[in-house]
mmCIF file of C-alpha atoms in Angstrom:
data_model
loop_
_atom_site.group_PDB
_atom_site.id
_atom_site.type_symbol
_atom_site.label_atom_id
_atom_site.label_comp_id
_atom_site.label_asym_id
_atom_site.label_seq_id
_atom_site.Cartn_x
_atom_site.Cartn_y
_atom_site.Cartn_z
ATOM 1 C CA UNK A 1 35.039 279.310 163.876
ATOM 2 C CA UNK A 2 32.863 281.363 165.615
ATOM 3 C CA UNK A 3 34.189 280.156 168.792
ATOM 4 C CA UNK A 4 37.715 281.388 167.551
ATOM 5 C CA UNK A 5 36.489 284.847 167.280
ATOM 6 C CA UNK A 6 34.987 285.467 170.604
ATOM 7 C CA UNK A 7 38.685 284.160 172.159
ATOM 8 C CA UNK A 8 40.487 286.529 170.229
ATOM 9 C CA UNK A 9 38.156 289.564 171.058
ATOM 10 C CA UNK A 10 39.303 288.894 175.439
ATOM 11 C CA UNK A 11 42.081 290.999 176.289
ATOM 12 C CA UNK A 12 44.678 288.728 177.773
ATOM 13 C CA UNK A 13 47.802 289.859 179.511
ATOM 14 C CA UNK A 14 50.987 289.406 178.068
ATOM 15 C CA UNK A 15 53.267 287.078 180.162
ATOM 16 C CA UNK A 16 56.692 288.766 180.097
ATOM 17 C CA UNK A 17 59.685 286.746 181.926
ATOM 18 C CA UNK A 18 60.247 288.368 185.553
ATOM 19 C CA UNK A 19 63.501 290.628 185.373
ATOM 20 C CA UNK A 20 64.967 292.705 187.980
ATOM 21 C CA UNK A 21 66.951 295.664 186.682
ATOM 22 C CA UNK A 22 70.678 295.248 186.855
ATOM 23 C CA UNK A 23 71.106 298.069 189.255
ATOM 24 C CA UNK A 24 68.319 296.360 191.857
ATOM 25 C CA UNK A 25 70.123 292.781 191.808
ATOM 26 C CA UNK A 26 73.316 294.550 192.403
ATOM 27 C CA UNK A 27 72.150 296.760 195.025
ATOM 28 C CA UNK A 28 70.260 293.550 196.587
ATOM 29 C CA UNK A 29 73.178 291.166 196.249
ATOM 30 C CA UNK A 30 75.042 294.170 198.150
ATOM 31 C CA UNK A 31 72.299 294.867 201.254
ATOM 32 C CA UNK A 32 72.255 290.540 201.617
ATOM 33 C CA UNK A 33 75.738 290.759 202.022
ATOM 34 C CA UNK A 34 75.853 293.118 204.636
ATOM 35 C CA UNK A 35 73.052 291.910 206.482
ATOM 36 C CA UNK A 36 75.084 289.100 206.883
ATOM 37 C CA UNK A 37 78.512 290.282 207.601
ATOM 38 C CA UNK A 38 76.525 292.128 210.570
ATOM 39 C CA UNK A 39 74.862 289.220 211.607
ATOM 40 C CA UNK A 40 77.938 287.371 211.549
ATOM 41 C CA UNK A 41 79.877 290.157 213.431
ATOM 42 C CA UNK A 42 77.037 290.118 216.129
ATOM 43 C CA UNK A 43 77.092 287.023 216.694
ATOM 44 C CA UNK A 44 81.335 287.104 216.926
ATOM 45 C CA UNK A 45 80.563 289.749 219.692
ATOM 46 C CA UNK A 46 77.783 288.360 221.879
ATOM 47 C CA UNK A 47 79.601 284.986 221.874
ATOM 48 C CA UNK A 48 82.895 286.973 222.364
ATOM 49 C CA UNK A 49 80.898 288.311 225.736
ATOM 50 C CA UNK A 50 79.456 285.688 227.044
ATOM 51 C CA UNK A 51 82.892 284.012 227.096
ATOM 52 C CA UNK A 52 84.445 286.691 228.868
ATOM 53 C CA UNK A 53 81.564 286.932 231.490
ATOM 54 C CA UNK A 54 81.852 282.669 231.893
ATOM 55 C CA UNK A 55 85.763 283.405 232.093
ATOM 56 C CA UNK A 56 85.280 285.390 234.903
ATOM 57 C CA UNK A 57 82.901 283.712 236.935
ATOM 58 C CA UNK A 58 85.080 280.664 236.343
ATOM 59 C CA UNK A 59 88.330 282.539 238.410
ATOM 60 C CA UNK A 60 85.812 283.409 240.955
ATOM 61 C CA UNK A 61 84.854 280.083 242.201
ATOM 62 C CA UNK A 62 88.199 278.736 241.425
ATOM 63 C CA UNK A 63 89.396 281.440 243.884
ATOM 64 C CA UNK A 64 86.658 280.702 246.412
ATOM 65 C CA UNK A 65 87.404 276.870 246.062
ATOM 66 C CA UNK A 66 90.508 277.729 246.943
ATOM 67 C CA UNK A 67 89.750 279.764 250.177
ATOM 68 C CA UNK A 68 87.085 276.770 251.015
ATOM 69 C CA UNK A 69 90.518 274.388 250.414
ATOM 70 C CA UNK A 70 92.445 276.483 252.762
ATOM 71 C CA UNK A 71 89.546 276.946 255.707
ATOM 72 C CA UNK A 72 89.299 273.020 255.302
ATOM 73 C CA UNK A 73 92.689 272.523 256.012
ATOM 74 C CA UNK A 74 93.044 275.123 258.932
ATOM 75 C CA UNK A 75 89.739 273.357 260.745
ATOM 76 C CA UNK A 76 91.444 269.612 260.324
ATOM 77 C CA UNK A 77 94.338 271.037 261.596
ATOM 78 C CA UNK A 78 92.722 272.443 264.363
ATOM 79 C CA UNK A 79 90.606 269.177 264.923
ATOM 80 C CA UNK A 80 93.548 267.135 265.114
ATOM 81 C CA UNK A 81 95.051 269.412 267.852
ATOM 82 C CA UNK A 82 92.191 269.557 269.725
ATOM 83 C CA UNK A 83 92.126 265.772 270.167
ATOM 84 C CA UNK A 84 95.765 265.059 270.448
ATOM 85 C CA UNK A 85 96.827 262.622 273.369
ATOM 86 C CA UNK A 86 98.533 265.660 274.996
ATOM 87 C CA UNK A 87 95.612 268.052 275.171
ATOM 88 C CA UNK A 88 93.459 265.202 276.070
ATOM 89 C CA UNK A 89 95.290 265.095 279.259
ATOM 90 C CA UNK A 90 95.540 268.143 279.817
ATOM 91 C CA UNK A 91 92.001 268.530 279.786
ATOM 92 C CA UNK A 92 91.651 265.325 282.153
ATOM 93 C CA UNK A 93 93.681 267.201 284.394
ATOM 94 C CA UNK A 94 91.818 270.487 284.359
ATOM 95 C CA UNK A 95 88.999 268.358 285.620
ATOM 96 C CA UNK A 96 90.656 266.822 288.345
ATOM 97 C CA UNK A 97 91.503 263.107 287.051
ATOM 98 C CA UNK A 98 94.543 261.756 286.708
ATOM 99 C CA UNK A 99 97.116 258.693 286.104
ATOM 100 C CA UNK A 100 95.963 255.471 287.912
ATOM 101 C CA UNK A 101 97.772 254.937 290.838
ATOM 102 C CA UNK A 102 97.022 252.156 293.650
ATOM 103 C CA UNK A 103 96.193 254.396 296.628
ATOM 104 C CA UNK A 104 93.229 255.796 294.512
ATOM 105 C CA UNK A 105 91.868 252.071 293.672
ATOM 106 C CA UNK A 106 89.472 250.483 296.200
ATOM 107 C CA UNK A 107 88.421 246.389 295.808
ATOM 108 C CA UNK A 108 84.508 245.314 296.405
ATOM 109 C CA UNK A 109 84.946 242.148 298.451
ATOM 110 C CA UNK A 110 81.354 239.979 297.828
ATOM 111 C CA UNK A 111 80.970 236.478 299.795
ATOM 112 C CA UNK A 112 78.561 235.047 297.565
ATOM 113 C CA UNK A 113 77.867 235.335 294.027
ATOM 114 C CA UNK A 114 75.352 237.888 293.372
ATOM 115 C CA UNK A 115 76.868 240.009 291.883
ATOM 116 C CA UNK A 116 78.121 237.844 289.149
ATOM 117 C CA UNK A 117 75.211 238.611 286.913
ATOM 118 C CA UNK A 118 74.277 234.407 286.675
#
């Protein structure tokens, strides 16, 4: 029993059950809550943003697709006139040529065949 005695002579602490005053929880419970609703309502925002700016850089290259579309269609247009059969000739006849006509032919008259290429 000795052994008994020097136990009970060591100061031990008491173990009490951890409590939280009513007032803390509720005033905890309340700051948690907010926290989130901000969190929540800055996250609402920045996404709100970020749509808006993606929005509008969306109608900008829509609108410069658009004026690409339009310069596309001018320049084919324009390509297409530029090689028509009647500005082709007019061009021939800028630089002197014109229709075939007989008087303008001449004929190469070879008596052997050298020429041939055999």
């Amino acid at each position: 029993m000795k052994s008994s005695a020097r136990l009970e002579g060591v100061l031990r602490p008491i173990a009490r059950p951890w409590a939280v005053p009513k007032a803390w929880a509720r005033t905890l419970v309340v700051i948690g809550a907010g926290a989130l609703v901000a969190g929540l309502v800055f996250l609402y925002l920045w996404l709100g943003s970020t749509i808006t700016l993606l929005k509008a850089e969306r109608a900008r290259l829509i609108l410069s697709l658009e004026k690409l579309s339009r310069d596309q269609a001018l320049l084919s247009a324009e390509v297409s006139q530029a090689y028509s059969p009647e500005a082709i000739a007019k061009r021939a006849k800028a630089l002197g040529m014109g229709p075939f006509t007989k008087d303008r032919t001449g004929y190469l008259i070879m008596e052997d065949d050298e020429g041939a290429g055999d």
